[in-house]
Amino acid sequence: MDFDLTEEQRLLQSNLRRLLADHYGFNRRANYQAEAPGWSRAMWGRYAELGLLGLPFAEADGGFGGGPVETMLVAEALGEVLALEPWLSTVVLGGGLLRHGGDAALRQRMVPAIAAGEALLAFAQAEPQSRYSLSDITTTARRDGDGWVLEGRKSVVLHGDTADWLLVTARCAGARHDRGGIGVFLLRGDAPGVLRQGYSMVDGQRGAEITLSAARAEAVLGEAEDGLALVERVVDEAMAALAAEAVGTMSALHAMTLDYLKTRKQFGAPIGSFQVLQHRASDMMVALEQARSMAMYATMMLDEPAAARRAALSAVKVQIGRSARLIGQQAVQMHGGIGIATEYAAGHAFKRLAAIDTTFGDADHHLRALAAEVSTAA
Amino acid sequence: MDFDLTEEQRLLQSNLRRLLADHYGFNRRANYQAEAPGWSRAMWGRYAELGLLGLPFAEADGGFGGGPVETMLVAEALGEVLALEPWLSTVVLGGGLLRHGGDAALRQRMVPAIAAGEALLAFAQAEPQSRYSLSDITTTARRDGDGWVLEGRKSVVLHGDTADWLLVTARCAGARHDRGGIGVFLLRGDAPGVLRQGYSMVDGQRGAEITLSAARAEAVLGEAEDGLALVERVVDEAMAALAAEAVGTMSALHAMTLDYLKTRKQFGAPIGSFQVLQHRASDMMVALEQARSMAMYATMMLDEPAAARRAALSAVKVQIGRSARLIGQQAVQMHGGIGIATEYAAGHAFKRLAAIDTTFGDADHHLRALAAEVSTAA
Amino acid sequence: MDLRFTAEERAFRAEVRDFIEANLPPETRQRMIEGRVPTKAQTVAWQRILNARGWAVPDWPEEHGGTGWTAVQRYIFREELQQTPAPQPLGFNTNMIGPIIIAYGTEAQKQHFLPRIRNIDDWWCQGFSEPGAGSDLASLKTRAVRDGDHYVVDGQKTWTTYAQHADWIFCLVRTNPQAVKRQEGISFLLIDMRSPGITVRPIITIDGGHEVNEVFFDNVRVPVSNLVGEENRGWDCAKLLLGHERTGAARVGVSKERLRRLKFMAGEATENGRPLIEQQRIREKIVGIEVELKALEMTVLRVLAGGRRAGESRQADPASSILKLRGSEIAQSITELMMEVAGPYGLAAPGDADAEGSNAPELMPDWARSAAPLYFNWRKLSIFGGTNEIQRQIMAKAFMGL
Amino acid sequence: MDLRFTAEERAFRAEVRDFIEANLPPETRQRMIEGRVPTKAQTVAWQRILNARGWAVPDWPEEHGGTGWTAVQRYIFREELQQTPAPQPLGFNTNMIGPIIIAYGTEAQKQHFLPRIRNIDDWWCQGFSEPGAGSDLASLKTRAVRDGDHYVVDGQKTWTTYAQHADWIFCLVRTNPQAVKRQEGISFLLIDMRSPGITVRPIITIDGGHEVNEVFFDNVRVPVSNLVGEENRGWDCAKLLLGHERTGAARVGVSKERLRRLKFMAGEATENGRPLIEQQRIREKIVGIEVELKALEMTVLRVLAGGRRAGESRQADPASSILKLRGSEIAQSITELMMEVAGPYGLAAPGDADAEGSNAPELMPDWARSAAPLYFNWRKLSIFGGTNEIQRQIMAKAFMGL
């Protein structure tokens, strides 16, 4: 058992943190968010230069052979500054589907472009009725000659508005809730029949509603009728990355709060001298450390068999959700009015934490999922 | 709308409080508990003298015509001193069954003895398997000539060990969980075929396991095969009384805690000068007032139609359970070590509050019951 | 002890409800059901309807337009407004500056301002908080220096709700910086928002809404006739507001209405094809809040009944703190649950709950739109109006002697 | 970063588990499964079995009988004991007085006491807390006055765990009342419990158990050779105990075992004829605790790995406080849930969890007996060993600079 980072990992972490310290101050972030496309293309180029975008891909495919630990480090650092770029969509979600589901030809075609920052990906999975179910899919894929034609509606697609490529789940067979009959299809974002309505989400990330009308897929990932296991694996990887991102955000928010407690004065003393706020800062620290432990646990469990992996990631999501709520709400409360003003960073961190909880199922959803698996044997 | 007490009610309250102040100090209580039967027969006589034992019965039956408000006042005062006597069993539970289910002849035979302190009653309702269900009854009642013969096992019967009379639920017809076919029977506590095993419960109250082997009933209350509505009504009345008792106990415990905070010194100052403990005392006060409001609400809802009454009493039980847990646990925590020493009162109050939560269904049980009734109409 | 409403009170409730049903513009109601703040025009229009009915300022003395209702009637009236939902009377006008002018104003001030306050001919805002003086109000720094028959005001107020709508602002200003106690040396001024030297800068909150502002005073000249009460005794006026509206902070009617909305949302949102409201866990959460709200409602009624008995004390009392604490916690827990029910669509909600031109696609269900903005916005409930920490401190110090 | 146990560590765990399975007396294990404290005889017998195996004092230096295990191995060993469950080594002996004598004792003290400590030939108890000195330990008042080659001790200790079993007590006593700093002027003495003038008075806790005591000293003569370390420098010895056992307070293994027991109980308890464990709500509550415990376990492993890297620091660190806080909260939440699962029979539990002659009828199910006593007893977990409030204070002051 060993919690140490390798020299390369430490270097990656410090290089990324230095880059973000130089270019991702709170005011800069506000500017990135305000101008189209709602994040920074310049930063995206810098991530590519740093090797972030090709990191988890195999060297044979044009990547850098990083593993779950590298992804965790990147996510945490991006979380510290509330980065807006489509890293999760492109590298973790889209990239994960490619890594685990794409054939060699497809990977070798796509990965170099991703690594170079030239291809943006988005995962069009959810539908208006699906909530957090990965198998509640009504979008259909119909064979048409060599290819597939897709029909349906995808909802709250993270960074779906600017993606060059969409990875779309669609049903080739079976009824609406069946686990079988689901395929993952690769489409060009601007393919005929793809209608995209982009918007800014509550946390400043971009989302899109996507309507597919006889849209033609370029490729299918894995088995056309057996894609759910692939989707589940990649969603678990994304939840692990989100957990690490949340830890970064919580850690920054906790630090911000301590700073405020030490500088803000009331009744003639720094408010951090009030015992009630001291103890609350301690409870935040406990919540942060519990979350950090679970983000590591997530990273460690990604290569376990599916049942164990899924249970572990649900547990992680529960803890992250709980910690994020406590830290987010208490940070805002201790900041007082400025905690809910857009001019200050704390409220943005609070919102991002709330959004992370909701993404791929909130704490309660995963608690119910875990509870369903409890053995009832006496 | 009017929250004032009448002159008579105020007098009742102050007379009872004076009596208890004189005779129910913490050390006295410990003595009562230590000696058989585990409570004070002398106090029982004084309650009779004060008119407590005949209070809720109609004057025509030999009682004093009190209503739910009077019962609430008595329960609260008894709760303040953690009284051990079988008032709830005899007057509220047994007495309630008599009032609502007994015919005039039975009432006029029993009530004078109860009012005089000469008859103790116990309600033998629960069974080993029944948990909180009032209709899960396997004890059977079989017609035998004019009367009934009972067979079965009753469990955790409050003050069942010393009761002169047992009021026993038993099934005359139907299957184990059926709502119909349940009767309430009156038996002598020392009737042939009644085996009683008494014990001291975790909160110092007395309980008994009762086995009935061809035990003969003296009477049946109400319709022999339709007693469940009667049982539900009386249990709701008992829950209202328990709510008021809990408020008395919580209020005493809160006062005890404030007292401790003001006198106990650490690091050179009364511990009540520590802001964290101040705020916790405030949270206890909020919980107490919310509980007090619900105890009043319980009292007010007892005469409403059954569905509204049952829902209201479940809500009351939820709030009482939550408040009691918070106040009980925090009081112990703020007392530190002496909070869990039997030599001090705080721990006994904590235990009684825990026991009240469990009696007739804990907060979670009633929350589930309420949730089952939520309308799902969109 | 009889905890039921009397027949007269029930009849009164029906009368109020009928009037609201008949007179509230449907678009105002719909906007509020969706969790959005009514527009200025909607608030003003409704207040004028109430004023025409004689119900604009139930809490005021009858000689100034009050209704002469009992405390219970006033509670019923407010609860009916909240439950409909309808805009409540503008608190800065009816609960704050109105009562202060009635208590401390000159005859001329009363004659001029009170009718306009009642009808929102003037929209008022409150200039108390300053960047360095939040919970610690008495440390305020905005100065007013006497210059002939004017005061010259310099300084800054913040968290000024609806300053962008306001015609007037009532301010606490420091007139004697040498005063020994910080509460002394503060005066209470009425300031025309059109005065030269006033700048209003919006503070956008994290829900995207614009409710609060910074207000800057640069050499603003205020006629001495706009002083309320005595110079350097402005703290007395401010204290009047403490505990004035003891039961309003509980927001029972608002929470009842939001719970109704929450249940509606949980009926619309589906999982695996079934409405969420069918899930036991969601139901338990809703019911758990309903229980707390019922307890709070009973506590409010106890306070009302107690207040009637004890006379209308204007002192702070533990009840105000309890109601503020529980009221805000319950309201916040409802918004948390709304966010949970909205699910993925909660994330896609428009950034600005009040923006008429929302960026949310029309494809998105209406019921999910306001969940996140309301959750974010209502964090303010435990911060503004005396933080919940301050409420706990008040209880501990003043009522438990700690 | 590899967060899995190595093959060697897994083999070590198997070895420990096999040894415990083969050697732990079944009645000891059963008693602990039922939530009862092992008897003195059971604890001593088990410690001697471990001692014979060479595993009595894994944390000690090898020259004094330690095992030379890594921190991870020691963690695995303790977790296996907890999970079985088996009695853990008597902390007063192995974690407290042993390490103190090793660090500060004379050669003669080491020779005489250490082997006896290891084998519990002497059962030790701790005399730190006093009636007026709980969290504020340095305010202790028990005095020791030098008289020739003896100290004469007068005063009172309280919350003395298992003083009724003890052969010896190690005490902090005040030897210089004039010391400027209160921590100075305190000495560390070893006192034979059979000394004339010692009286032990039981404190019965609300679960009916007898674990703690008051210990009175009336003119108790203690040879000067029983002084540990220098006179007036006893605080140094006491400080050694701070943060010594950083991960034990998490009690992860104990909580795992209790959760297993909880699930067993929820399988036995029924409602409407079905086991409670089938109810979604009970399952969610159990799972919710399991998640917290998993996070705590990972935190413990991080601390272990960090400690190995940083060397075995004996300073307090935030980890100890975090582990104590979460460990006690999780353990307490399990007992709350046990009480809930036990239901009505929880009330009928015997008053004295440890009394051999319980008054509970035999008709009562075994699994329900210990729920209430354990819930009551484990309230101590957030009180003793530094209250949870003190832990939060330490974190705020020492690690966040507040």
PDB file of N, CA and C in Angstrom, chain D residues 289-347:
ATOM      1  N   ILE D 289     -24.170   4.489   6.496  1.00  0.00           N
ATOM      2  CA  ILE D 289     -23.087   4.383   7.486  1.00  0.00           C
ATOM      3  C   ILE D 289     -21.888   3.660   6.873  1.00  0.00           C
ATOM      4  N   GLU D 290     -22.161   2.647   6.074  1.00  0.00           N
ATOM      5  CA  GLU D 290     -21.052   1.922   5.445  1.00  0.00           C
ATOM      6  C   GLU D 290     -20.200   2.842   4.564  1.00  0.00           C
ATOM      7  N   VAL D 291     -20.868   3.751   3.876  1.00  0.00           N
ATOM      8  CA  VAL D 291     -20.124   4.695   3.038  1.00  0.00           C
ATOM      9  C   VAL D 291     -19.193   5.547   3.908  1.00  0.00           C
ATOM     10  N   GLU D 292     -19.736   6.071   4.987  1.00  0.00           N
ATOM     11  CA  GLU D 292     -18.918   6.906   5.869  1.00  0.00           C
ATOM     12  C   GLU D 292     -17.746   6.111   6.437  1.00  0.00           C
ATOM     13  N   LEU D 293     -18.018   4.862   6.749  1.00  0.00           N
ATOM     14  CA  LEU D 293     -16.969   4.027   7.333  1.00  0.00           C
ATOM     15  C   LEU D 293     -15.892   3.706   6.302  1.00  0.00           C
ATOM     16  N   LYS D 294     -16.311   3.469   5.066  1.00  0.00           N
ATOM     17  CA  LYS D 294     -15.335   3.224   4.003  1.00  0.00           C
ATOM     18  C   LYS D 294     -14.431   4.460   3.848  1.00  0.00           C
ATOM     19  N   ALA D 295     -15.021   5.622   3.850  1.00  0.00           N
ATOM     20  CA  ALA D 295     -14.219   6.848   3.731  1.00  0.00           C
ATOM     21  C   ALA D 295     -13.258   6.967   4.907  1.00  0.00           C
ATOM     22  N   LEU D 296     -13.732   6.616   6.081  1.00  0.00           N
ATOM     23  CA  LEU D 296     -12.865   6.696   7.259  1.00  0.00           C
ATOM     24  C   LEU D 296     -11.722   5.687   7.146  1.00  0.00           C
ATOM     25  N   GLU D 297     -12.053   4.501   6.683  1.00  0.00           N
ATOM     26  CA  GLU D 297     -11.020   3.478   6.528  1.00  0.00           C
ATOM     27  C   GLU D 297      -9.937   3.956   5.562  1.00  0.00           C
ATOM     28  N   MET D 298     -10.359   4.558   4.461  1.00  0.00           N
ATOM     29  CA  MET D 298      -9.376   5.063   3.508  1.00  0.00           C
ATOM     30  C   MET D 298      -8.554   6.193   4.128  1.00  0.00           C
ATOM     31  N   THR D 299      -9.197   6.990   4.971  1.00  0.00           N
ATOM     32  CA  THR D 299      -8.465   8.062   5.644  1.00  0.00           C
ATOM     33  C   THR D 299      -7.417   7.465   6.583  1.00  0.00           C
ATOM     34  N   VAL D 300      -7.786   6.410   7.281  1.00  0.00           N
ATOM     35  CA  VAL D 300      -6.841   5.739   8.169  1.00  0.00           C
ATOM     36  C   VAL D 300      -5.644   5.228   7.363  1.00  0.00           C
ATOM     37  N   LEU D 301      -5.933   4.610   6.232  1.00  0.00           N
ATOM     38  CA  LEU D 301      -4.837   4.068   5.422  1.00  0.00           C
ATOM     39  C   LEU D 301      -3.926   5.191   4.923  1.00  0.00           C
ATOM     40  N   ARG D 302      -4.528   6.316   4.577  1.00  0.00           N
ATOM     41  CA  ARG D 302      -3.704   7.465   4.173  1.00  0.00           C
ATOM     42  C   ARG D 302      -2.793   7.903   5.312  1.00  0.00           C
ATOM     43  N   VAL D 303      -3.360   7.928   6.512  1.00  0.00           N
ATOM     44  CA  VAL D 303      -2.560   8.348   7.670  1.00  0.00           C
ATOM     45  C   VAL D 303      -1.425   7.361   7.911  1.00  0.00           C
ATOM     46  N   LEU D 304      -1.770   6.083   7.820  1.00  0.00           N
ATOM     47  CA  LEU D 304      -0.734   5.061   8.004  1.00  0.00           C
ATOM     48  C   LEU D 304       0.394   5.251   7.003  1.00  0.00           C
ATOM     49  N   ALA D 305       0.020   5.400   5.741  1.00  0.00           N
ATOM     50  CA  ALA D 305       1.029   5.557   4.702  1.00  0.00           C
ATOM     51  C   ALA D 305       1.814   6.838   4.916  1.00  0.00           C
ATOM     52  N   GLY D 306       1.130   7.895   5.275  1.00  0.00           N
ATOM     53  CA  GLY D 306       1.797   9.177   5.528  1.00  0.00           C
ATOM     54  C   GLY D 306       2.737   9.080   6.711  1.00  0.00           C
ATOM     55  N   GLY D 307       2.289   8.396   7.769  1.00  0.00           N
ATOM     56  CA  GLY D 307       3.104   8.260   8.978  1.00  0.00           C
ATOM     57  C   GLY D 307       4.384   7.518   8.669  1.00  0.00           C
ATOM     58  N   ARG D 308       4.262   6.508   7.812  1.00  0.00           N
ATOM     59  CA  ARG D 308       5.439   5.749   7.447  1.00  0.00           C
ATOM     60  C   ARG D 308       6.440   6.658   6.733  1.00  0.00           C
ATOM     61  N   ARG D 309       5.875   7.535   5.869  1.00  0.00           N
ATOM     62  CA  ARG D 309       6.742   8.426   5.127  1.00  0.00           C
ATOM     63  C   ARG D 309       7.372   9.465   6.044  1.00  0.00           C
ATOM     64  N   ALA D 310       6.546  10.045   6.891  1.00  0.00           N
ATOM     65  CA  ALA D 310       7.021  11.162   7.704  1.00  0.00           C
ATOM     66  C   ALA D 310       7.758  10.695   8.956  1.00  0.00           C
ATOM     67  N   GLY D 311       7.898   9.392   9.125  1.00  0.00           N
ATOM     68  CA  GLY D 311       8.439   8.924  10.389  1.00  0.00           C
ATOM     69  C   GLY D 311       7.328   8.951  11.415  1.00  0.00           C
ATOM     70  N   GLU D 312       7.581   8.295  12.535  1.00  0.00           N
ATOM     71  CA  GLU D 312       6.500   8.123  13.497  1.00  0.00           C
ATOM     72  C   GLU D 312       6.422   9.320  14.427  1.00  0.00           C
ATOM     73  N   SER D 313       5.898  10.381  13.898  1.00  0.00           N
ATOM     74  CA  SER D 313       5.780  11.596  14.695  1.00  0.00           C
ATOM     75  C   SER D 313       4.875  11.358  15.893  1.00  0.00           C
ATOM     76  N   ARG D 314       5.254  11.881  17.013  1.00  0.00           N
ATOM     77  CA  ARG D 314       4.399  11.749  18.198  1.00  0.00           C
ATOM     78  C   ARG D 314       3.644  13.044  18.482  1.00  0.00           C
ATOM     79  N   GLN D 315       3.751  13.974  17.601  1.00  0.00           N
ATOM     80  CA  GLN D 315       2.969  15.206  17.760  1.00  0.00           C
ATOM     81  C   GLN D 315       1.517  14.922  17.405  1.00  0.00           C
ATOM     82  N   ALA D 316       0.645  15.693  18.037  1.00  0.00           N
ATOM     83  CA  ALA D 316      -0.747  15.638  17.611  1.00  0.00           C
ATOM     84  C   ALA D 316      -0.798  16.116  16.162  1.00  0.00           C
ATOM     85  N   ASP D 317      -1.686  15.601  15.376  1.00  0.00           N
ATOM     86  CA  ASP D 317      -1.860  16.108  14.022  1.00  0.00           C
ATOM     87  C   ASP D 317      -3.342  16.081  13.687  1.00  0.00           C
ATOM     88  N   PRO D 318      -3.737  16.759  12.599  1.00  0.00           N
ATOM     89  CA  PRO D 318      -5.173  16.848  12.350  1.00  0.00           C
ATOM     90  C   PRO D 318      -5.793  15.476  12.163  1.00  0.00           C
ATOM     91  N   ALA D 319      -4.980  14.518  11.666  1.00  0.00           N
ATOM     92  CA  ALA D 319      -5.535  13.190  11.426  1.00  0.00           C
ATOM     93  C   ALA D 319      -6.116  12.597  12.701  1.00  0.00           C
ATOM     94  N   SER D 320      -5.397  12.683  13.819  1.00  0.00           N
ATOM     95  CA  SER D 320      -5.915  12.082  15.051  1.00  0.00           C
ATOM     96  C   SER D 320      -7.277  12.648  15.380  1.00  0.00           C
ATOM     97  N   SER D 321      -7.422  13.958  15.221  1.00  0.00           N
ATOM     98  CA  SER D 321      -8.704  14.576  15.569  1.00  0.00           C
ATOM     99  C   SER D 321      -9.793  14.151  14.603  1.00  0.00           C
ATOM    100  N   ILE D 322      -9.461  14.119  13.324  1.00  0.00           N
ATOM    101  CA  ILE D 322     -10.454  13.699  12.337  1.00  0.00           C
ATOM    102  C   ILE D 322     -10.902  12.266  12.612  1.00  0.00           C
ATOM    103  N   LEU D 323      -9.946  11.401  12.887  1.00  0.00           N
ATOM    104  CA  LEU D 323     -10.288   9.999  13.101  1.00  0.00           C
ATOM    105  C   LEU D 323     -11.118   9.822  14.365  1.00  0.00           C
ATOM    106  N   LYS D 324     -10.760  10.556  15.390  1.00  0.00           N
ATOM    107  CA  LYS D 324     -11.533  10.465  16.638  1.00  0.00           C
ATOM    108  C   LYS D 324     -12.959  10.965  16.418  1.00  0.00           C
ATOM    109  N   LEU D 325     -13.089  12.088  15.750  1.00  0.00           N
ATOM    110  CA  LEU D 325     -14.415  12.669  15.496  1.00  0.00           C
ATOM    111  C   LEU D 325     -15.291  11.715  14.692  1.00  0.00           C
ATOM    112  N   ARG D 326     -14.801  11.341  13.506  1.00  0.00           N
ATOM    113  CA  ARG D 326     -15.622  10.507  12.637  1.00  0.00           C
ATOM    114  C   ARG D 326     -15.802   9.118  13.230  1.00  0.00           C
ATOM    115  N   GLY D 327     -14.747   8.608  13.824  1.00  0.00           N
ATOM    116  CA  GLY D 327     -14.844   7.271  14.407  1.00  0.00           C
ATOM    117  C   GLY D 327     -15.933   7.190  15.456  1.00  0.00           C
ATOM    118  N   SER D 328     -15.993   8.191  16.328  1.00  0.00           N
ATOM    119  CA  SER D 328     -17.007   8.157  17.380  1.00  0.00           C
ATOM    120  C   SER D 328     -18.394   8.415  16.807  1.00  0.00           C
ATOM    121  N   GLU D 329     -18.482   9.330  15.854  1.00  0.00           N
ATOM    122  CA  GLU D 329     -19.802   9.620  15.276  1.00  0.00           C
ATOM    123  C   GLU D 329     -20.365   8.402  14.546  1.00  0.00           C
ATOM    124  N   ILE D 330     -19.503   7.730  13.798  1.00  0.00           N
ATOM    125  CA  ILE D 330     -19.965   6.547  13.062  1.00  0.00           C
ATOM    126  C   ILE D 330     -20.382   5.453  14.035  1.00  0.00           C
ATOM    127  N   ALA D 331     -19.545   5.207  15.034  1.00  0.00           N
ATOM    128  CA  ALA D 331     -19.872   4.173  16.017  1.00  0.00           C
ATOM    129  C   ALA D 331     -21.206   4.493  16.703  1.00  0.00           C
ATOM    130  N   GLN D 332     -21.401   5.743  17.058  1.00  0.00           N
ATOM    131  CA  GLN D 332     -22.644   6.118  17.725  1.00  0.00           C
ATOM    132  C   GLN D 332     -23.840   5.960  16.790  1.00  0.00           C
ATOM    133  N   SER D 333     -23.637   6.275  15.508  1.00  0.00           N
ATOM    134  CA  SER D 333     -24.776   6.150  14.596  1.00  0.00           C
ATOM    135  C   SER D 333     -25.169   4.680  14.426  1.00  0.00           C
ATOM    136  N   ILE D 334     -24.206   3.777  14.532  1.00  0.00           N
ATOM    137  CA  ILE D 334     -24.547   2.352  14.457  1.00  0.00           C
ATOM    138  C   ILE D 334     -25.396   1.950  15.665  1.00  0.00           C
ATOM    139  N   THR D 335     -25.025   2.443  16.826  1.00  0.00           N
ATOM    140  CA  THR D 335     -25.807   2.057  18.015  1.00  0.00           C
ATOM    141  C   THR D 335     -27.211   2.657  17.968  1.00  0.00           C
ATOM    142  N   GLU D 336     -27.344   3.843  17.410  1.00  0.00           N
ATOM    143  CA  GLU D 336     -28.689   4.421  17.248  1.00  0.00           C
ATOM    144  C   GLU D 336     -29.545   3.516  16.387  1.00  0.00           C
ATOM    145  N   LEU D 337     -28.938   3.031  15.325  1.00  0.00           N
ATOM    146  CA  LEU D 337     -29.681   2.205  14.388  1.00  0.00           C
ATOM    147  C   LEU D 337     -29.988   0.837  15.004  1.00  0.00           C
ATOM    148  N   MET D 338     -29.075   0.326  15.828  1.00  0.00           N
ATOM    149  CA  MET D 338     -29.349  -0.934  16.536  1.00  0.00           C
ATOM    150  C   MET D 338     -30.560  -0.769  17.446  1.00  0.00           C
ATOM    151  N   MET D 339     -30.610   0.350  18.115  1.00  0.00           N
ATOM    152  CA  MET D 339     -31.738   0.642  19.004  1.00  0.00           C
ATOM    153  C   MET D 339     -33.022   0.683  18.187  1.00  0.00           C
ATOM    154  N   GLU D 340     -32.956   1.291  17.022  1.00  0.00           N
ATOM    155  CA  GLU D 340     -34.139   1.384  16.167  1.00  0.00           C
ATOM    156  C   GLU D 340     -34.565  -0.009  15.690  1.00  0.00           C
ATOM    157  N   VAL D 341     -33.594  -0.813  15.304  1.00  0.00           N
ATOM    158  CA  VAL D 341     -33.908  -2.156  14.817  1.00  0.00           C
ATOM    159  C   VAL D 341     -34.480  -3.019  15.942  1.00  0.00           C
ATOM    160  N   ALA D 342     -33.920  -2.888  17.126  1.00  0.00           N
ATOM    161  CA  ALA D 342     -34.400  -3.704  18.246  1.00  0.00           C
ATOM    162  C   ALA D 342     -35.867  -3.418  18.543  1.00  0.00           C
ATOM    163  N   GLY D 343     -36.286  -2.162  18.330  1.00  0.00           N
ATOM    164  CA  GLY D 343     -37.695  -1.826  18.501  1.00  0.00           C
ATOM    165  C   GLY D 343     -38.149  -2.009  19.939  1.00  0.00           C
ATOM    166  N   PRO D 344     -39.400  -2.453  20.121  1.00  0.00           N
ATOM    167  CA  PRO D 344     -39.951  -2.557  21.478  1.00  0.00           C
ATOM    168  C   PRO D 344     -39.067  -3.388  22.404  1.00  0.00           C
ATOM    169  N   TYR D 345     -38.478  -4.452  21.875  1.00  0.00           N
ATOM    170  CA  TYR D 345     -37.643  -5.290  22.736  1.00  0.00           C
ATOM    171  C   TYR D 345     -36.388  -4.569  23.208  1.00  0.00           C
ATOM    172  N   GLY D 346     -36.019  -3.505  22.495  1.00  0.00           N
ATOM    173  CA  GLY D 346     -34.891  -2.703  22.957  1.00  0.00           C
ATOM    174  C   GLY D 346     -35.156  -2.114  24.338  1.00  0.00           C
ATOM    175  N   LEU D 347     -36.427  -1.801  24.586  1.00  0.00           N
ATOM    176  CA  LEU D 347     -36.788  -1.214  25.878  1.00  0.00           C
ATOM    177  C   LEU D 347     -36.686  -2.225  27.002  1.00  0.00           C
TER     178      LEU D 347
END
